[in-house]
Amino acid sequence: MAAIKNILGFKASAKSKNILQGITAAENRTTFYPATRSEINEAMTLAAGAFQTYRHFTGQQKAMFLRAIAEEIEFLGEKLVQTAMLESGLPEGRITGERGRTCGQLRLFADYLVEGSWVEAVIDQGNPERQPLPKPDIRRMLVPTGPAVVFTASNFPLAFSTAGGDTASALAAGCPVVVKAHEAHPATNELVALAIQKAAKRTGMPEGVFSSLNGDYKLGQALVKHPLTASVAFTGSHRGGRALFDLAGKRPNPIPVFAEMGSVNPIFILPNVLETQSEQVAEQIAASVTLGAGQFCTNPGLVFVPEEWAEDFAQQLLAALSQVQPQCMLNQRIFESYLGSLQQVKEQHQVAILYEGEMQGAPFIRPSVGLAKAAVFLKNPHLQEEVFGPFTLLVSYAAANSLEQIANALQGQLTASVFAEKHELPHYQNLLNALQNLSGRLILNAVPTGVEVCHAMQHGGPYPATTDSRFTSVGTAAIRRFVRPVAWQNFPGALLPEALQDGNPLGIWRMVDGAFLK
Ligand code: NAP
């Protein structure tokens, strides 16, 4: 197979004399041309040029583009499914599900644009007669920030990658996108990038609205430092996300890096629920821990169980986990990182490994479970570190342990779950308050895996889960990462954006003099 080229606007480009190899699950690894300095510069210059027109495109025009991307991805058919399966080692059902999610979220953003109220138009009408001073006419709305750099994620080759949630939300906002392809699925990336390129051409988008570059971490750093980059979206490791965040902060003009860096998603099991449903809860948690070989940022890595139930619950969990067939990890790098993290847990004082699924030869694995007492957990911050893979740590708490104290000792999380009987919840209000303070999504009697793509979703939490807890990377609110508010003061109607003009030509919801009106 020929080495994969970069996609620069409407053309393919391969200027490098070197060829690099991907780090895919398949043994027959894909090769690619890493982007050169001039290709990086060309992609960013094209993106900045495209921004000058694309930012003024109507919601209808951008919606047409997003829908065309979804169609072009669907036209790829089996070829895309087979390529993604080969590169990621993920099963067919997962890839087709992810393709559905990818196209579904593109169409959701398209509908959101057509509805139009997302620009948050606010109008305070002027009053020249006001005493002692005239009141100015002030009108505010959200506008796109500029070219966005999107780092694709290894664990979601479609839904958090080339045409995933970050790209969809940046394009919806009116920002051109330059993708930094992941070395874990370069061929999948190329197929989707070409689909986006086709969609851009057939819907009359400006060249440069989308480019995709291949390379290693040096490419990522060059893109973050590039003067024409306005924002960065990232999903991956804490180390990578933090390095890019710091790099962006050191630029002469710092830019935002919206990094989603995973978390351990604690689950608190309250005593009464185990009296009636312990087996069902254990099965649900086992399924969540092993979903996608545990390679999810919402994987439940910590489960707090009442001490008197810990032994029985552990047995039920192990029984459910022992049914799970060996699973293929995404690539050798993630497999080795999983083994390394597991080893670190084993080395911790007073942590027992209850079950260590037999390894089947890289990169196939089985799940593992650890056990520690709450007092041990509270003294050892290493036990809060993410083990990216099918591992969970059971932490047994005694009646004397305050769950609120445990929750307050946890670092920022994407999610926090509670399994409880309805009648016992009111006695745990302090725990619920503490969990609200530390996480982006509170879940009752369900597991954290399976992030719904919808308007109300919050996928982001206090640091270190993300670099900015005010934003989400899933759902339509993800668009807010790529916009900023601008106010117009005393402008005549003809010079205002349509969203702010008198008569509301777009028919959107707006706040006018303090009241929401259409
Ligand atoms: P990663 O190492 O964070 O890499 C993600 C992307 O960021 C890649 O394109 C990578 O480039 C780039 N990158 C990482 N560090 C960088 C740096 N210092 N400077 C510039 N670019 C950098 O994630 P991964 O390779 O997908 O998986 C490794 C580990 O990340 C996993 O074992 C897991 O712990 C974690 N992870 C978390 C999530 C999550 O959902 N939060 C998802 C996936 C992985 P190169 O690959 O080209 O070096």
mmCIF file of C-alpha atoms and ligand atoms in Angstrom, residues 23 32 151-156 160 180-184 215-222 224 234-244 247 260-263 295-298 329-331 333-338 341 386-389 414 459 465, ligand 1:
data_model
loop_
_atom_site.group_PDB
_atom_site.id
_atom_site.type_symbol
_atom_site.label_atom_id
_atom_site.label_comp_id
_atom_site.label_asym_id
_atom_site.label_seq_id
_atom_site.Cartn_x
_atom_site.Cartn_y
_atom_site.Cartn_z
ATOM 1 C CA ILE A 23 1.345 2.430 15.296
ATOM 2 C CA PHE A 32 2.608 8.032 5.736
ATOM 3 C CA PHE A 151 -5.971 16.306 17.492
ATOM 4 C CA THR A 152 -7.695 13.063 16.624
ATOM 5 C CA ALA A 153 -8.079 10.419 19.352
ATOM 6 C CA SER A 154 -6.661 6.902 19.099
ATOM 7 C CA ASN A 155 -9.558 5.303 20.981
ATOM 8 C CA PHE A 156 -12.326 6.683 18.735
ATOM 9 C CA PHE A 160 -13.504 11.640 18.102
ATOM 10 C CA LYS A 180 -3.415 16.377 13.269
ATOM 11 C CA ALA A 181 -4.010 12.750 12.292
ATOM 12 C CA HIS A 182 -3.285 10.070 14.880
ATOM 13 C CA GLU A 183 -0.578 7.572 14.009
ATOM 14 C CA ALA A 184 -2.908 4.840 15.271
ATOM 15 C CA GLY A 215 3.131 13.308 11.554
ATOM 16 C CA ASP A 216 4.397 12.655 15.045
ATOM 17 C CA TYR A 217 4.367 14.860 18.150
ATOM 18 C CA LYS A 218 6.595 17.440 16.397
ATOM 19 C CA LEU A 219 3.752 18.159 13.956
ATOM 20 C CA GLY A 220 1.319 18.627 16.869
ATOM 21 C CA GLN A 221 3.678 21.089 18.521
ATOM 22 C CA ALA A 222 4.252 23.038 15.306
ATOM 23 C CA VAL A 224 -0.104 24.583 18.345
ATOM 24 C CA PHE A 234 -7.498 17.472 21.995
ATOM 25 C CA THR A 235 -8.537 14.084 23.407
ATOM 26 C CA GLY A 236 -5.849 11.806 24.800
ATOM 27 C CA SER A 237 -3.404 11.395 27.645
ATOM 28 C CA HIS A 238 -2.905 13.796 30.510
ATOM 29 C CA ARG A 239 0.760 14.109 29.584
ATOM 30 C CA GLY A 240 0.001 15.041 25.969
ATOM 31 C CA GLY A 241 -2.878 17.395 26.777
ATOM 32 C CA ARG A 242 -0.928 19.216 29.456
ATOM 33 C CA ALA A 243 2.168 19.572 27.244
ATOM 34 C CA LEU A 244 0.098 21.167 24.483
ATOM 35 C CA LEU A 247 2.950 25.182 24.868
ATOM 36 C CA GLU A 260 -10.046 16.211 27.441
ATOM 37 C CA MET A 261 -7.558 14.038 29.288
ATOM 38 C CA GLY A 262 -9.680 11.287 30.784
ATOM 39 C CA SER A 263 -10.526 10.436 34.375
ATOM 40 C CA GLN A 295 -10.153 2.180 26.455
ATOM 41 C CA PHE A 296 -12.646 4.916 27.237
ATOM 42 C CA CYS A 297 -12.195 8.182 29.079
ATOM 43 C CA THR A 298 -15.430 7.307 30.911
ATOM 44 C CA MET A 329 -6.041 -3.211 22.573
ATOM 45 C CA LEU A 330 -5.700 -0.341 20.129
ATOM 46 C CA ASN A 331 -1.977 -0.664 19.623
ATOM 47 C CA ARG A 333 1.939 1.584 22.743
ATOM 48 C CA ILE A 334 -1.378 1.562 24.627
ATOM 49 C CA PHE A 335 -0.935 -2.121 25.526
ATOM 50 C CA GLU A 336 2.469 -1.397 27.071
ATOM 51 C CA SER A 337 1.162 1.696 28.826
ATOM 52 C CA TYR A 338 -1.652 -0.447 30.312
ATOM 53 C CA SER A 341 0.077 1.365 34.863
ATOM 54 C CA GLU A 386 -5.993 6.470 35.312
ATOM 55 C CA VAL A 387 -5.169 2.925 34.212
ATOM 56 C CA PHE A 388 -6.215 3.138 30.564
ATOM 57 C CA GLY A 389 -7.656 -0.318 29.934
ATOM 58 C CA LEU A 414 -15.625 13.713 33.775
ATOM 59 C CA HIS A 459 -18.482 15.880 28.690
ATOM 60 C CA ALA A 465 -10.235 15.769 33.533
HETATM 61 P P1 NAP B 1 -1.524 10.667 23.514
HETATM 62 O O1 NAP B 1 -0.194 10.099 23.761
HETATM 63 O O2 NAP B 1 -1.976 11.715 24.434
HETATM 64 O O3 NAP B 1 -1.536 11.234 22.028
HETATM 65 C C1 NAP B 1 -2.664 11.920 21.497
HETATM 66 C C2 NAP B 1 -2.199 12.851 20.392
HETATM 67 O O4 NAP B 1 -1.450 13.913 20.952
HETATM 68 C C3 NAP B 1 -1.288 12.177 19.392
HETATM 69 O O5 NAP B 1 -1.524 12.725 18.129
HETATM 70 C C4 NAP B 1 0.096 12.545 19.885
HETATM 71 O O6 NAP B 1 1.059 12.617 18.870
HETATM 72 C C5 NAP B 1 -0.124 13.934 20.437
HETATM 73 N N1 NAP B 1 0.801 14.234 21.519
HETATM 74 C C6 NAP B 1 0.927 13.570 22.686
HETATM 75 N N2 NAP B 1 1.875 14.158 23.450
HETATM 76 C C7 NAP B 1 2.334 15.213 22.748
HETATM 77 C C8 NAP B 1 3.313 16.206 22.997
HETATM 78 N N3 NAP B 1 4.015 16.233 24.132
HETATM 79 N N4 NAP B 1 3.534 17.133 22.046
HETATM 80 C C9 NAP B 1 2.822 17.125 20.896
HETATM 81 N N5 NAP B 1 1.904 16.201 20.596
HETATM 82 C C10 NAP B 1 1.653 15.254 21.511
HETATM 83 O O7 NAP B 1 -2.640 9.553 23.482
HETATM 84 P P2 NAP B 1 -2.652 8.135 22.757
HETATM 85 O O8 NAP B 1 -1.439 7.927 21.926
HETATM 86 O O9 NAP B 1 -3.927 8.062 22.053
HETATM 87 O O10 NAP B 1 -2.702 7.126 23.956
HETATM 88 C C11 NAP B 1 -1.742 7.121 24.977
HETATM 89 C C12 NAP B 1 -2.397 7.205 26.334
HETATM 90 O O11 NAP B 1 -3.325 8.292 26.370
HETATM 91 C C13 NAP B 1 -3.252 6.009 26.684
HETATM 92 O O12 NAP B 1 -2.531 4.947 27.202
HETATM 93 C C14 NAP B 1 -4.213 6.624 27.657
HETATM 94 O O13 NAP B 1 -3.647 6.678 28.930
HETATM 95 C C15 NAP B 1 -4.441 8.011 27.180
HETATM 96 N N6 NAP B 1 -5.684 8.221 26.405
HETATM 97 C C16 NAP B 1 -6.710 8.894 26.944
HETATM 98 C C17 NAP B 1 -7.857 9.108 26.202
HETATM 99 C C18 NAP B 1 -9.018 9.850 26.737
HETATM 100 O O14 NAP B 1 -10.124 9.579 26.296
HETATM 101 N N7 NAP B 1 -8.832 10.822 27.571
HETATM 102 C C19 NAP B 1 -7.948 8.671 24.907
HETATM 103 C C20 NAP B 1 -6.868 8.002 24.363
HETATM 104 C C21 NAP B 1 -5.747 7.806 25.122
HETATM 105 P P3 NAP B 1 1.933 11.342 18.429
HETATM 106 O O15 NAP B 1 1.082 10.125 18.635
HETATM 107 O O16 NAP B 1 2.188 11.632 17.026
HETATM 108 O O17 NAP B 1 3.138 11.363 19.289
#
